Amino acid sequence: MSPKKRKASDTEDFPSSEEPKPKLLQKDAITSKDTEDEIQETKSRVNQKQEVLRKLRLVRMYRNKPEMQDLDTVTAKWLQVCQEALQDLLVKVKEQMSNEIGQEELTLTQLVNKLGLDPKLLMLDPVEDCFVT
């Protein structure tokens, strides 16, 4: 048996205006566009998750720092030193004022007010004119 020679018109199952490849390309183009959209969405979600993770790591890092754990201790120490410094300053100012005639005695509350400090922050009782501990 010898192979039959085929004509070009015999091998065409589709008319010349319709070829199977463009249809496949169109389907592939739609699928490709959908895939690209999905990839972009996934990348966007990954970026969002990475940003959340970065923020959470920062929070964890700051919570575990020894400085943050000792904040109450440092604050109490600051208050104590500040109160001592104000009392020392009051003594020195009173010494200077005692040399001058006609000066009324300066109180701790007056000193704090003249310096522009907040008495509540220093735990100063203005009625008793002393620090509350």
CSV table of C-alpha atoms in Angstrom, one decimal:
chain,number,residue,atom,x,y,z
A,1,MET,CA,0.0,0.0,0.0
A,2,SER,CA,1.3,3.3,-0.9
A,3,PRO,CA,0.5,6.4,0.9
A,4,LYS,CA,-2.0,8.6,-0.9
A,5,LYS,CA,-0.9,12.0,-1.7
A,6,ARG,CA,-3.0,14.6,-0.1
A,7,LYS,CA,-3.8,17.9,-1.4
A,8,ALA,CA,-3.6,21.0,0.8
A,9,SER,CA,-7.4,21.3,0.6
A,10,ASP,CA,-7.8,17.7,1.8
A,11,THR,CA,-5.8,18.3,5.0
A,12,GLU,CA,-7.7,21.4,6.1
A,13,ASP,CA,-10.5,20.4,8.5
A,14,PHE,CA,-11.3,24.0,9.2
A,15,PRO,CA,-11.9,26.9,6.8
A,16,SER,CA,-9.0,29.2,6.3
A,17,SER,CA,-10.7,31.9,8.6
A,18,GLU,CA,-10.8,29.5,11.6
A,19,GLU,CA,-7.6,27.9,12.8
A,20,PRO,CA,-7.4,25.9,16.0
A,21,LYS,CA,-4.3,27.7,17.3
A,22,PRO,CA,-5.8,31.2,17.7
A,23,LYS,CA,-8.6,29.6,19.7
A,24,LEU,CA,-6.1,28.0,22.0
A,25,LEU,CA,-4.1,31.2,22.2
A,26,GLN,CA,-7.3,33.1,23.2
A,27,LYS,CA,-8.0,30.5,25.9
A,28,ASP,CA,-4.4,30.6,27.0
A,29,ALA,CA,-4.5,34.4,27.0
A,30,ILE,CA,-7.6,34.5,29.3
A,31,THR,CA,-6.1,31.8,31.5
A,32,SER,CA,-2.8,33.7,31.6
A,33,LYS,CA,-4.5,36.9,32.5
A,34,ASP,CA,-6.4,35.2,35.3
A,35,THR,CA,-3.2,33.6,36.5
A,36,GLU,CA,-1.4,36.9,36.5
A,37,ASP,CA,-4.2,38.5,38.5
A,38,GLU,CA,-4.1,35.7,41.0
A,39,ILE,CA,-0.3,36.1,41.3
A,40,GLN,CA,-0.6,39.8,41.9
A,41,GLU,CA,-3.3,39.2,44.5
A,42,THR,CA,-1.2,36.6,46.2
A,43,LYS,CA,1.9,38.9,46.2
A,44,SER,CA,-0.2,41.7,47.7
A,45,ARG,CA,-1.5,39.4,50.4
A,46,VAL,CA,2.0,38.2,51.1
A,47,ASN,CA,3.3,41.8,51.4
A,48,GLN,CA,0.5,42.6,53.8
A,49,LYS,CA,1.2,39.6,55.9
A,50,GLN,CA,4.9,40.4,55.9
A,51,GLU,CA,4.2,44.0,57.1
A,52,VAL,CA,2.0,42.6,59.9
A,53,LEU,CA,4.7,40.2,60.9
A,54,ARG,CA,7.3,43.0,60.9
A,55,LYS,CA,5.2,45.1,63.2
A,56,LEU,CA,4.5,42.1,65.6
A,57,ARG,CA,8.3,41.4,65.7
A,58,LEU,CA,8.9,45.1,66.7
A,59,VAL,CA,6.3,44.9,69.4
A,60,ARG,CA,7.9,41.7,70.7
A,61,MET,CA,11.3,43.2,70.6
A,62,TYR,CA,10.3,46.3,72.6
A,63,ARG,CA,8.4,44.3,75.2
A,64,ASN,CA,11.4,42.1,75.8
A,65,LYS,CA,13.9,44.9,76.2
A,66,PRO,CA,15.2,45.2,79.8
A,67,GLU,CA,14.7,49.0,79.6
A,68,MET,CA,11.0,48.6,79.2
A,69,GLN,CA,10.7,46.1,82.0
A,70,ASP,CA,12.5,48.5,84.4
A,71,LEU,CA,10.4,51.5,83.5
A,72,ASP,CA,8.6,51.6,86.8
A,73,THR,CA,11.9,51.3,88.7
A,74,VAL,CA,13.5,54.1,86.6
A,75,THR,CA,10.4,56.3,87.0
A,76,ALA,CA,10.4,55.9,90.8
A,77,LYS,CA,14.1,56.7,90.9
A,78,TRP,CA,13.6,59.8,88.8
A,79,LEU,CA,10.9,61.0,91.1
A,80,GLN,CA,13.0,60.4,94.2
A,81,VAL,CA,16.0,62.3,92.8
A,82,CYS,CA,13.9,65.1,91.5
A,83,GLN,CA,12.3,65.6,94.9
A,84,GLU,CA,15.7,65.5,96.7
A,85,ALA,CA,17.1,68.1,94.2
A,86,LEU,CA,14.1,70.4,94.8
A,87,GLN,CA,14.5,70.2,98.6
A,88,ASP,CA,18.2,70.9,98.3
A,89,LEU,CA,17.5,73.9,96.0
A,90,LEU,CA,14.9,75.2,98.5
A,91,VAL,CA,17.5,75.1,101.3
A,92,LYS,CA,20.0,77.0,99.2
A,93,VAL,CA,17.5,79.6,98.1
A,94,LYS,CA,16.3,80.0,101.8
A,95,GLU,CA,20.0,80.5,102.9
A,96,GLN,CA,20.4,83.3,100.3
A,97,MET,CA,17.1,84.9,101.1
A,98,SER,CA,17.9,84.9,104.9
A,99,ASN,CA,20.8,87.3,104.2
A,100,GLU,CA,18.4,89.7,102.6
A,101,ILE,CA,16.1,91.7,104.9
A,102,GLY,CA,12.4,91.9,104.2
A,103,GLN,CA,12.1,88.7,102.1
A,104,GLU,CA,9.2,86.4,102.9
A,105,GLU,CA,10.0,82.7,103.3
A,106,LEU,CA,9.8,80.6,100.2
A,107,THR,CA,7.8,77.5,100.3
A,108,LEU,CA,8.3,74.3,98.3
A,109,THR,CA,5.0,74.9,96.4
A,110,GLN,CA,6.1,78.4,95.5
A,111,LEU,CA,9.5,77.1,94.3
A,112,VAL,CA,7.9,74.4,92.1
A,113,ASN,CA,5.4,76.9,90.6
A,114,LYS,CA,8.2,79.5,89.9
A,115,LEU,CA,10.2,76.8,88.1
A,116,GLY,CA,7.1,75.9,86.0
A,117,LEU,CA,6.9,72.3,87.2
A,118,ASP,CA,3.7,70.3,87.6
A,119,PRO,CA,3.1,69.6,91.3
A,120,LYS,CA,1.1,66.5,90.5
A,121,LEU,CA,3.9,65.0,88.5
A,122,LEU,CA,6.3,65.6,91.4
A,123,MET,CA,3.7,64.2,93.8
A,124,LEU,CA,3.7,67.5,95.8
A,125,ASP,CA,0.9,68.2,98.3
A,126,PRO,CA,0.3,71.9,98.0
A,127,VAL,CA,-1.7,72.0,101.2
A,128,GLU,CA,0.9,70.3,103.4
A,129,ASP,CA,3.8,71.7,101.3
A,130,CYS,CA,5.6,68.4,101.2
A,131,PHE,CA,6.1,65.5,98.9
A,132,VAL,CA,3.8,62.5,99.1
A,133,THR,CA,5.5,59.1,98.8
